[in-house]
Every structure is written in C-alpha cells, then in structure tokens.
GROMACS .gro file of C-alpha atoms in nm:
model
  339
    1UNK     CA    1   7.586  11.057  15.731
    2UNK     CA    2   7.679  11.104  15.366
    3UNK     CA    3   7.896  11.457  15.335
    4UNK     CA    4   7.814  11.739  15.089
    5UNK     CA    5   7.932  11.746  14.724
    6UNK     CA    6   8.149  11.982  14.630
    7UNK     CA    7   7.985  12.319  14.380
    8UNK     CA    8   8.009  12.165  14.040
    9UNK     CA    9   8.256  12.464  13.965
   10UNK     CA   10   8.485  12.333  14.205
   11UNK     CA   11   8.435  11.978  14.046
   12UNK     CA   12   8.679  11.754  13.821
   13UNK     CA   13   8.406  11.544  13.603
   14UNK     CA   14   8.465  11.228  13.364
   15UNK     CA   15   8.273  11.234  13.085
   16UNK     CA   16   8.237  10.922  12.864
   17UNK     CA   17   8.095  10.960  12.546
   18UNK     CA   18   8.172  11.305  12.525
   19UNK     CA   19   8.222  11.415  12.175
   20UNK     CA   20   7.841  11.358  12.044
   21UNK     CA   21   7.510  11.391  12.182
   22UNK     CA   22   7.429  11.419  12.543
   23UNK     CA   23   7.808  11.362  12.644
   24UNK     CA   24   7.884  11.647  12.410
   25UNK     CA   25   7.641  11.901  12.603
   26UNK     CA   26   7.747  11.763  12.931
   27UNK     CA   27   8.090  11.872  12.846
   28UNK     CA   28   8.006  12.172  12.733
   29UNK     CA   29   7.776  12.279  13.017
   30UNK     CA   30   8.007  12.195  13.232
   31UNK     CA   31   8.306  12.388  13.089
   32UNK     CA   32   8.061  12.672  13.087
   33UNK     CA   33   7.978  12.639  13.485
   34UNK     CA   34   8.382  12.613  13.548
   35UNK     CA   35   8.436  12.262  13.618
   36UNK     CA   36   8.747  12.086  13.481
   37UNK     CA   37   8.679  11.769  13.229
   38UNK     CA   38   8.822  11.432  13.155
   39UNK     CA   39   8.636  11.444  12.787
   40UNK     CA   40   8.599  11.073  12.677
   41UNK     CA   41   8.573  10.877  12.351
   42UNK     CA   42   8.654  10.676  12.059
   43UNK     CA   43   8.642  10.982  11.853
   44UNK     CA   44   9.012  11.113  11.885
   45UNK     CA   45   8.980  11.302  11.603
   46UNK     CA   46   8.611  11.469  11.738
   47UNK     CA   47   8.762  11.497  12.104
   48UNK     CA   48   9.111  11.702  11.949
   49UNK     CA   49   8.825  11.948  11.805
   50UNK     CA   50   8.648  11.941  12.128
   51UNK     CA   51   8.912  12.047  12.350
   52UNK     CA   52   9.020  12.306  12.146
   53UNK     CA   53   8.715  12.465  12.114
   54UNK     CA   54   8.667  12.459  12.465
   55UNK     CA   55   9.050  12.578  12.545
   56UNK     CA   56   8.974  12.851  12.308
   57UNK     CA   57   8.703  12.918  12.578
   58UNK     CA   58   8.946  12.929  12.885
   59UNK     CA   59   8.774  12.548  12.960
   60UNK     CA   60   8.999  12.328  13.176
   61UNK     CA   61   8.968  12.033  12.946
   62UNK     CA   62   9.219  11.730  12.901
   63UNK     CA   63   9.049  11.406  12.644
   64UNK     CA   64   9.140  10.999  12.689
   65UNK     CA   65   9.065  10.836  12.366
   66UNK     CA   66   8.941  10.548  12.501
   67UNK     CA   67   8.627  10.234  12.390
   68UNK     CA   68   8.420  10.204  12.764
   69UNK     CA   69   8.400   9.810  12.680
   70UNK     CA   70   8.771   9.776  12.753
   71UNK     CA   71   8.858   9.767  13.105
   72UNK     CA   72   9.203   9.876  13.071
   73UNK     CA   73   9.100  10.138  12.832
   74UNK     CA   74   8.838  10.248  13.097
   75UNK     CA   75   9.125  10.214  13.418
   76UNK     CA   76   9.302  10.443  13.175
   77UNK     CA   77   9.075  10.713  13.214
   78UNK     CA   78   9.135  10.749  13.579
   79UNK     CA   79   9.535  10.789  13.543
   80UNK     CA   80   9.477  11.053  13.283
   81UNK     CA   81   9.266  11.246  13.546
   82UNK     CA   82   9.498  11.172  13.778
   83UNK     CA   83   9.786  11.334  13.586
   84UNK     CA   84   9.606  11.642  13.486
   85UNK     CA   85   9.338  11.744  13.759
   86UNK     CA   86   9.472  11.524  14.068
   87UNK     CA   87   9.164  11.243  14.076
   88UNK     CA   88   8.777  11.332  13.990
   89UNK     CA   89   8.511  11.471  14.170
   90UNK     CA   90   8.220  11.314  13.979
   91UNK     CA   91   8.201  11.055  13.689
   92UNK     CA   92   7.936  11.023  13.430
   93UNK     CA   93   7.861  10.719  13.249
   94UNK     CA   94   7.739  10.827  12.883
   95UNK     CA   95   7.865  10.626  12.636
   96UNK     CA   96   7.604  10.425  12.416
   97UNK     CA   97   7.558  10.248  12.164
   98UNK     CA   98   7.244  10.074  11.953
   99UNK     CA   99   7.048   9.929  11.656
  100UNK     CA  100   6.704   9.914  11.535
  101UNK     CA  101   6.537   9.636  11.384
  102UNK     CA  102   6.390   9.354  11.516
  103UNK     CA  103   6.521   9.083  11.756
  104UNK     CA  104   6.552   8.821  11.485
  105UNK     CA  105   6.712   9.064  11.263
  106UNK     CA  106   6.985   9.244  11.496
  107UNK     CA  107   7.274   8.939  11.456
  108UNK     CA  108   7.395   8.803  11.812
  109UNK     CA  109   7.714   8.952  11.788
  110UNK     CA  110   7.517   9.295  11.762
  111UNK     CA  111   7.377   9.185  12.018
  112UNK     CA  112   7.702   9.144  12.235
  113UNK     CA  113   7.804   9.476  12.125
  114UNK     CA  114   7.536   9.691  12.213
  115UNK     CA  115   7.586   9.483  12.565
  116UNK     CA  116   7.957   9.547  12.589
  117UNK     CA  117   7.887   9.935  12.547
  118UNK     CA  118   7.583   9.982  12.718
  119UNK     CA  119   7.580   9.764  13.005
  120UNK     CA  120   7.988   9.674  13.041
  121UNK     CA  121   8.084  10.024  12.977
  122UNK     CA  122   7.837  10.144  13.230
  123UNK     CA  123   8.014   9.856  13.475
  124UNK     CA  124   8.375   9.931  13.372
  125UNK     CA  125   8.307  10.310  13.477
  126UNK     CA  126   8.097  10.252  13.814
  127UNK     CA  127   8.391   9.996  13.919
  128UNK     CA  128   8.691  10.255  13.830
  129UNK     CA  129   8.511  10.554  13.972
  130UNK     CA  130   8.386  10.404  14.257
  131UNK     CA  131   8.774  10.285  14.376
  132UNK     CA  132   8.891  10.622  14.314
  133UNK     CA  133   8.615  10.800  14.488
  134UNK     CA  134   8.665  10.578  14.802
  135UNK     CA  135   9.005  10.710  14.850
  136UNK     CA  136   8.911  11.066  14.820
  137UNK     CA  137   8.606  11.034  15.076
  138UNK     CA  138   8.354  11.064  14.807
  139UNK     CA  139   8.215  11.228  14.537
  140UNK     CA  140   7.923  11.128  14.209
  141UNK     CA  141   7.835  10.880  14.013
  142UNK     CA  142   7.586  10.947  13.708
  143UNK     CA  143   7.475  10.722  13.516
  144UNK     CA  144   7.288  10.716  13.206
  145UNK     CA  145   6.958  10.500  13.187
  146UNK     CA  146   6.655  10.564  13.004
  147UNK     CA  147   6.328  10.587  13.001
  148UNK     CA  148   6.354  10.241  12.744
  149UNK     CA  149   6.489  10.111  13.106
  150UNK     CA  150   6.093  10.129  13.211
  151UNK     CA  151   5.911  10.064  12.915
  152UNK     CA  152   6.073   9.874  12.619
  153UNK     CA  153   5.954   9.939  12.287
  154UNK     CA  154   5.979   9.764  11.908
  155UNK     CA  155   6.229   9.776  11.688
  156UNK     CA  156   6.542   9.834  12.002
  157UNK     CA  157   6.525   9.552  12.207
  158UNK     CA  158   6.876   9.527  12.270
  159UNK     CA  159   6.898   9.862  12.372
  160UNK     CA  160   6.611   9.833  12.577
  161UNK     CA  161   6.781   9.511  12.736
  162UNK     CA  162   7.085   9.714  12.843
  163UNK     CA  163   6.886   9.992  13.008
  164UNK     CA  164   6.687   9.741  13.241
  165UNK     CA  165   7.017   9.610  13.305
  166UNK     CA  166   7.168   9.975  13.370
  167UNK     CA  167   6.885  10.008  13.595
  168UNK     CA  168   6.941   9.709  13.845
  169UNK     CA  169   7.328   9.784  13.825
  170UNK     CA  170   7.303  10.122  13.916
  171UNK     CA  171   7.064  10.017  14.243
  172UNK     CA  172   7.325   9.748  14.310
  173UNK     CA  173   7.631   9.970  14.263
  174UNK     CA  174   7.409  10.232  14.494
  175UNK     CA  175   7.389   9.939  14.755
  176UNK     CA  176   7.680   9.814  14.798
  177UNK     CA  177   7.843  10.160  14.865
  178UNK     CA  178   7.600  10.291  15.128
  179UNK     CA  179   7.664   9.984  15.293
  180UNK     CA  180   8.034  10.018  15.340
  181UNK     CA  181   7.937  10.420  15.401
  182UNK     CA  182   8.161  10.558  15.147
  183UNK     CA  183   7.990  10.859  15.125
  184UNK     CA  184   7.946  10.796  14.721
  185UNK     CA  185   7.649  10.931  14.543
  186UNK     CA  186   7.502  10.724  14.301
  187UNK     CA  187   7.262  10.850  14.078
  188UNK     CA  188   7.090  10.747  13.750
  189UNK     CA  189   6.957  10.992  13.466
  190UNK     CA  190   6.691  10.848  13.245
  191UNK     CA  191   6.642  11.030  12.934
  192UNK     CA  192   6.348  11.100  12.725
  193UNK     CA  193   6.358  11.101  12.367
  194UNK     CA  194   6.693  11.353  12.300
  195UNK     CA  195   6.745  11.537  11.950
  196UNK     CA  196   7.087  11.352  11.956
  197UNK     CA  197   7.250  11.167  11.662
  198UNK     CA  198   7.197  10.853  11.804
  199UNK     CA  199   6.917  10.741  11.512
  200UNK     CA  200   7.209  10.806  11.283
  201UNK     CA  201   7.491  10.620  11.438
  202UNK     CA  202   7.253  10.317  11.518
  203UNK     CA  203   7.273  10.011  11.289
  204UNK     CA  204   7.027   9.993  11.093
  205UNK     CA  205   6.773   9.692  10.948
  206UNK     CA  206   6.453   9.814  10.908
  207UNK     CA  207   6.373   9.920  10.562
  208UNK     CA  208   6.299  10.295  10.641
  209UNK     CA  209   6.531  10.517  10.788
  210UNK     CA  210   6.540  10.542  11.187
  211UNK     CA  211   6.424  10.827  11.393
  212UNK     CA  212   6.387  10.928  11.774
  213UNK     CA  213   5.974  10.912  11.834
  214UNK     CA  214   5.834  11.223  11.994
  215UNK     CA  215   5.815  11.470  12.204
  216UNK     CA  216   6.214  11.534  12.190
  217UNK     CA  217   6.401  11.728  12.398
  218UNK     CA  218   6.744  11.885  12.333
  219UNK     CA  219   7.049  11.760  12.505
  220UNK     CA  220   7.100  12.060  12.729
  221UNK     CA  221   6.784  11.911  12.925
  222UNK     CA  222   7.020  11.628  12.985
  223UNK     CA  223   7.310  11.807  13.072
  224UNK     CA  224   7.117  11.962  13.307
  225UNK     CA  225   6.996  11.719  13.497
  226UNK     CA  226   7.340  11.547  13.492
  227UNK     CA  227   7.556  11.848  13.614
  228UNK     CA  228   7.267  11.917  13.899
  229UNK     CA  229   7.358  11.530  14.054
  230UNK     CA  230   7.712  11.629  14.012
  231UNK     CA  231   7.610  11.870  14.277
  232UNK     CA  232   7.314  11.695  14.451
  233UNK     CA  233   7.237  11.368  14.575
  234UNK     CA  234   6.965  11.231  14.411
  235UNK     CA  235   6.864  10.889  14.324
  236UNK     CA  236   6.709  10.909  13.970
  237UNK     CA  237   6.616  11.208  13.762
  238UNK     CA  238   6.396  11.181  13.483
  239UNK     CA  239   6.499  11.415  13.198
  240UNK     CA  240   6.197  11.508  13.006
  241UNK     CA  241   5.864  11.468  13.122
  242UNK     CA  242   5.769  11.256  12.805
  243UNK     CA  243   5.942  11.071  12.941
  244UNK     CA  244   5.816  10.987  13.247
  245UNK     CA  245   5.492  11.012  13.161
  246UNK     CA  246   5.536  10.713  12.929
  247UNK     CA  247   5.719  10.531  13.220
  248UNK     CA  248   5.411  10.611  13.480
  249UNK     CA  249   5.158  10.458  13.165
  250UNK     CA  250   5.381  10.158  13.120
  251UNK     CA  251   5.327  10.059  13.536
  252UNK     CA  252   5.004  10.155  13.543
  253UNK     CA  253   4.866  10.016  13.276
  254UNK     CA  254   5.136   9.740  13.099
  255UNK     CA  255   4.896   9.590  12.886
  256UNK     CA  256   4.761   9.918  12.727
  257UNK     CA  257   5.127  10.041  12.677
  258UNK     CA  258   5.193   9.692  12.500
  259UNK     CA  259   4.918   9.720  12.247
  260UNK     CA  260   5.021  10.114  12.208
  261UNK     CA  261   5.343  10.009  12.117
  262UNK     CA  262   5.249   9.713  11.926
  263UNK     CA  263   5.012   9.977  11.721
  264UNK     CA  264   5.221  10.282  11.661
  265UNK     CA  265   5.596  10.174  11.776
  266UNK     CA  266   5.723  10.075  11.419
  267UNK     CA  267   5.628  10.385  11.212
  268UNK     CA  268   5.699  10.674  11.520
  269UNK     CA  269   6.055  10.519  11.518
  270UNK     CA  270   6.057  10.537  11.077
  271UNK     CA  271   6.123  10.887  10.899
  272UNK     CA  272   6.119  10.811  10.544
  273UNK     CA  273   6.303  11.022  10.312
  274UNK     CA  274   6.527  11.150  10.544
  275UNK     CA  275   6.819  10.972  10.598
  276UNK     CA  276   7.011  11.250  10.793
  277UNK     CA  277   7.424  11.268  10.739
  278UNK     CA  278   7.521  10.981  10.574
  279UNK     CA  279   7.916  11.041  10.732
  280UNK     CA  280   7.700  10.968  11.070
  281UNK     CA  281   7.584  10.599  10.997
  282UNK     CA  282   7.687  10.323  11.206
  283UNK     CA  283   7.910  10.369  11.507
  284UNK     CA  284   7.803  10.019  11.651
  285UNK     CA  285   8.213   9.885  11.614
  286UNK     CA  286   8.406  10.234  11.476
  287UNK     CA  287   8.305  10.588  11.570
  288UNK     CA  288   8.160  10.760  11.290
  289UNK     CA  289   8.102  11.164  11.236
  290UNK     CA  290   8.027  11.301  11.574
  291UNK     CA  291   7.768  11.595  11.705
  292UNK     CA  292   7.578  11.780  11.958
  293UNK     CA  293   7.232  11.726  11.791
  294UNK     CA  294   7.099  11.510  11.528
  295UNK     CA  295   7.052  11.664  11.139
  296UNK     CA  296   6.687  11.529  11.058
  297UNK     CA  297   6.419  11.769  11.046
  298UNK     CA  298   6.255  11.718  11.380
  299UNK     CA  299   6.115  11.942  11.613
  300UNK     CA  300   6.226  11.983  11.958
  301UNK     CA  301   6.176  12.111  12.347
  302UNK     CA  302   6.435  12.314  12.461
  303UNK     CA  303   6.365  12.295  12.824
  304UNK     CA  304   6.155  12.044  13.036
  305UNK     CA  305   5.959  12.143  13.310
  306UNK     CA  306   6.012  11.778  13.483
  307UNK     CA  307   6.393  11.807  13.536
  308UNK     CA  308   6.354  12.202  13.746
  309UNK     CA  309   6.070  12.004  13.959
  310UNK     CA  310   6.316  11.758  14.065
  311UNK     CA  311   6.598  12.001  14.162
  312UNK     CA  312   6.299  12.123  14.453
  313UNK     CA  313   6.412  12.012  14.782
  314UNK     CA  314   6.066  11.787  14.832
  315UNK     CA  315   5.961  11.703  14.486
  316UNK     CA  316   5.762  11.465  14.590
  317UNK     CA  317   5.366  11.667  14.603
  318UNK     CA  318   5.435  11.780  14.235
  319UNK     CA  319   5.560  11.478  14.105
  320UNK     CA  320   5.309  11.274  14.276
  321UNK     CA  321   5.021  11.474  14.093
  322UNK     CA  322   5.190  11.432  13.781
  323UNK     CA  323   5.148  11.061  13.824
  324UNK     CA  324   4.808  11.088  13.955
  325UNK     CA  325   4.720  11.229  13.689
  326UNK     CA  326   4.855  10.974  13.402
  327UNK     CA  327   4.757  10.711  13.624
  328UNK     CA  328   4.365  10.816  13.601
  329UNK     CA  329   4.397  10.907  13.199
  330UNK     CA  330   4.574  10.489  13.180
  331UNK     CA  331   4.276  10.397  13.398
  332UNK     CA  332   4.001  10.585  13.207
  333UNK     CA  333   4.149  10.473  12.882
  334UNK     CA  334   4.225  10.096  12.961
  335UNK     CA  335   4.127   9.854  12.700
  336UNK     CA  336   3.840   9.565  12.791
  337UNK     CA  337   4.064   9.270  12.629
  338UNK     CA  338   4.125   8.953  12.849
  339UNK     CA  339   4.508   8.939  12.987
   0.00000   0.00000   0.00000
C-alpha cells in the first residue's frame, strides 16, 4: 500500500523551468505555502533575481543553473538539493521548449531540440528523481503534459510530438515503479492554453506573429494543480477545463476535431500586430528574457473550475457529466463526410 505524502509545507520540491511561465508560478506558490525549492534553469541571470525576491520573502530557495537535455546537468540538480535541503520530497518536470510553423518548415535539428527538451528533459528528471525518491521511501513526481498530448493541432507538431511522447513515458515511468512498490507517485499535469511567454520564446516561421489560442488561463491554475499532486496522489490532472473539453471532442469525435483544426488552427494560433517583447524571442538553443506571464494583449481566466473538481475525493460523477455532455454536443454536431 502506497504511504501518504508529506503536507506540501513540509515538502523540498525541484522545479525545472522555474524562472518563466508555469515553473515561475510553481515556484512562487510554493514558496508562498512554505515549501523549500530547488529553482531550475538556464536562466542564471533570471533565477539570481528569483531567489532573491523570494529570500526577500523569508522563501527557502536555493537555484541550479542547469539545460534538462543534459544528463549530468540534470544529475546535478539532485546533489544541489542534496547539499542544501537533504534530498527532495517531490520533483516537477517543467521545462519546455517549442516552435510554430509547419512540419516542412521547422528544420530537423529543431526538430531534435524541441525533443531533447521536451521529451529527454522530461526523461532525464523522472530517471534522477525516481533513484533518489527510492532511497527515501517515496515521494512525487509531476510532470508536465498537455492537452496538445491528446489532440495535436497545426502549426506545433513537434511540440505536439513530445507531449504524446510525455504521455506514454509518464504511464511507463508510473509502471514500472508500482511494480517494484516504491511507494512513488507519479502524476502528469496537462495544461490548457496558459497566458505564459511561451508564444514569445518559440521559434518562429509563420509569417504572423504567434499566439496561445483561447480560452487562456493564468499560470497560477497550473501551479495549482501541480502543488495539489505534490500533496496528493493522482494520476493526471487537467488544468483548465478548455482544456479538457477539447481533449473529450478530439476522442469523441477525431474527425470533426481534424477538420476544426484544419479550419480555424492557423489564424487562432496568429496575432498580427503584436509581436509582444522582442528581448523574449527565441529560447529554442539560449534562454532569452524570462517571465511569469506573457506581454500580448490577451485576455485571461484566473481560476478554472476543472482543476478544484479534481482535488474532490471521487471526482469521477462531475467529471463524467462534463464529458457527457461534450460527448452529445461532438455527436449532435458531427459532420456527414465519408472517413
């Protein structure tokens, strides 16, 4: 029988990531709720600013510049937490990367990149964590999927890729542990849309500027739902009902998400004339200008009703009504073309 987690204020939590985005509210939920941090990126200059802001708090904060595709780098990570806290309680996988354009445009080494980020990182982190977290009798794994892990869409393919692949690692990785009884927790997060400044950092080749399609949800929905499997064991969490409401469409009806996509992908992922901070642009090999949200003029959910009926003990009945629901709308709307 797998034992209890520890309170997340009790917790030690690796971060990857941390200094932008989704990592960056993680960290500084988490700070918030009194757990210690292992804050990690290739931002050394953005994680300097990030502990001291949080020091300045009374946060228990150490950083570990470090790139997640590099598996010393990442075994680094672990001795740093080791040094300062003692070990970790709970590690979060966080760190992406991606492009938009077409899969004839994106080059193959962009390709590999997005790959060695996204997927590799994801593996470095699981394998470090997990050996630590064996030795201490257990603890939490998070990682970060996506909703693009159900239901690709135009114009990211290779980020799309790495989520699928996210997706069967994190089962795998989930597996393998229960198996040998480690008491682990394994848990994946998949995002909706996130007002992060992931459009900016994102290569680039279509010809208008990229954008996050909507509805979008702030990052503190993600942190939430992150810091609650520090805490809980859960097997996925969907963070933004968008979200999954675009994932129930896509299984219900594939071909009718297809031709959605096909019909509207392009232009809800284009904002033209609005570029947001140029200092931002293209983090796919160097880390650019970090942040908590992204600066283009977009509005956004602050909360998501989704995420507080998963933390219910038996979410089951409420999610299952949810999907009922979009199941009969994909039904009712389906398309009369031939597959």
């Amino acid at each position: 029988m797998a034992g209890r987690l520890k309170p997340l204020a009790q917790q030690v939590l690796v971060v990857t990531g941390a200094t932008s985005g989704n990592g960056r509210a993680i960290v500084e939920q988490a700070v918030l709720r009194g757990a210690a941090v292992v804050a990690v990126a290739r931002n050394a200059d953005a994680l300097d600013d990030l502990r001291t802001q949080m020091s300045a708090n009374g946060g228990r904060i150490v950083t570990c510049a470090a790139d997640v595709s590099d598996l010393a780098a990442v075994e680094r990570i672990a001795v740093v937490a080791i040094e300062a806290f003692g070990g970790f309680d709970s590690w979060i996988n966080n760190a992406g990367i991606g492009t938009y354009g077409t899969l004839d445009q994106v080059p193959a080494a962009d390709h590999r990149r997005v790959f060695d980020v996204n997927y590799f990182g994801v593996l470095h982190g699981s394998l470090v964590a997990a050996r630590h977290l064996r030795e201490r009798g257990g603890g939490a794994i998070i990682n970060i999927g996506s909703i693009l892990g159900d239901r690709a869409i135009v114009q990211q393919g290779p980020y799309c890729a790495t989520k699928h692949a996210v997706q069967a690692l994190t089962d795998t990785v989930r597996m393998e542990l229960e198996q040998d009884a480690t008491g682990i927790s394994v848990t994946l997060v998949k995002p909706a849309a996130i007002d992060t400044p992931f459009p900016e950092h994102a290569r680039n080749f279509m010809d208008q500027p990229p954008r996050l399609p909507q509805p979008l949800y702030a990052p503190e929905v993600v942190a939430d739902a992150v810091l609650f499997a520090c805490a809980h064991r859960k097997r996925t969490l969907y963070a933004g009902g968008g979200g999954m409401l675009s994932s129930i469409l896509s299984q219900a009806a594939p071909r009718l998400a297809d031709r959605i996509m096909e019909a509207v992908g392009t232009r809800a992922q284009q904002k033209p004339n609005d570029r947001g901070d140029p200092s931002r642009r293209d983090n796919l090999y160097e880390p650019r200008t970090d942040a908590l949200r992204g600066s283009q003029d977009v509005r956004v959910r602050r909360s998501s009703v989704m995420v507080q009926v998963q933390k219910v003990p038996r979410p089951a009945i409420s999610i299952a009504i949810l999907a009922g629901g979009a199941a009969a709308l994909a039904w009712a709307t389906r398309p009369k073309w031939r597959t």
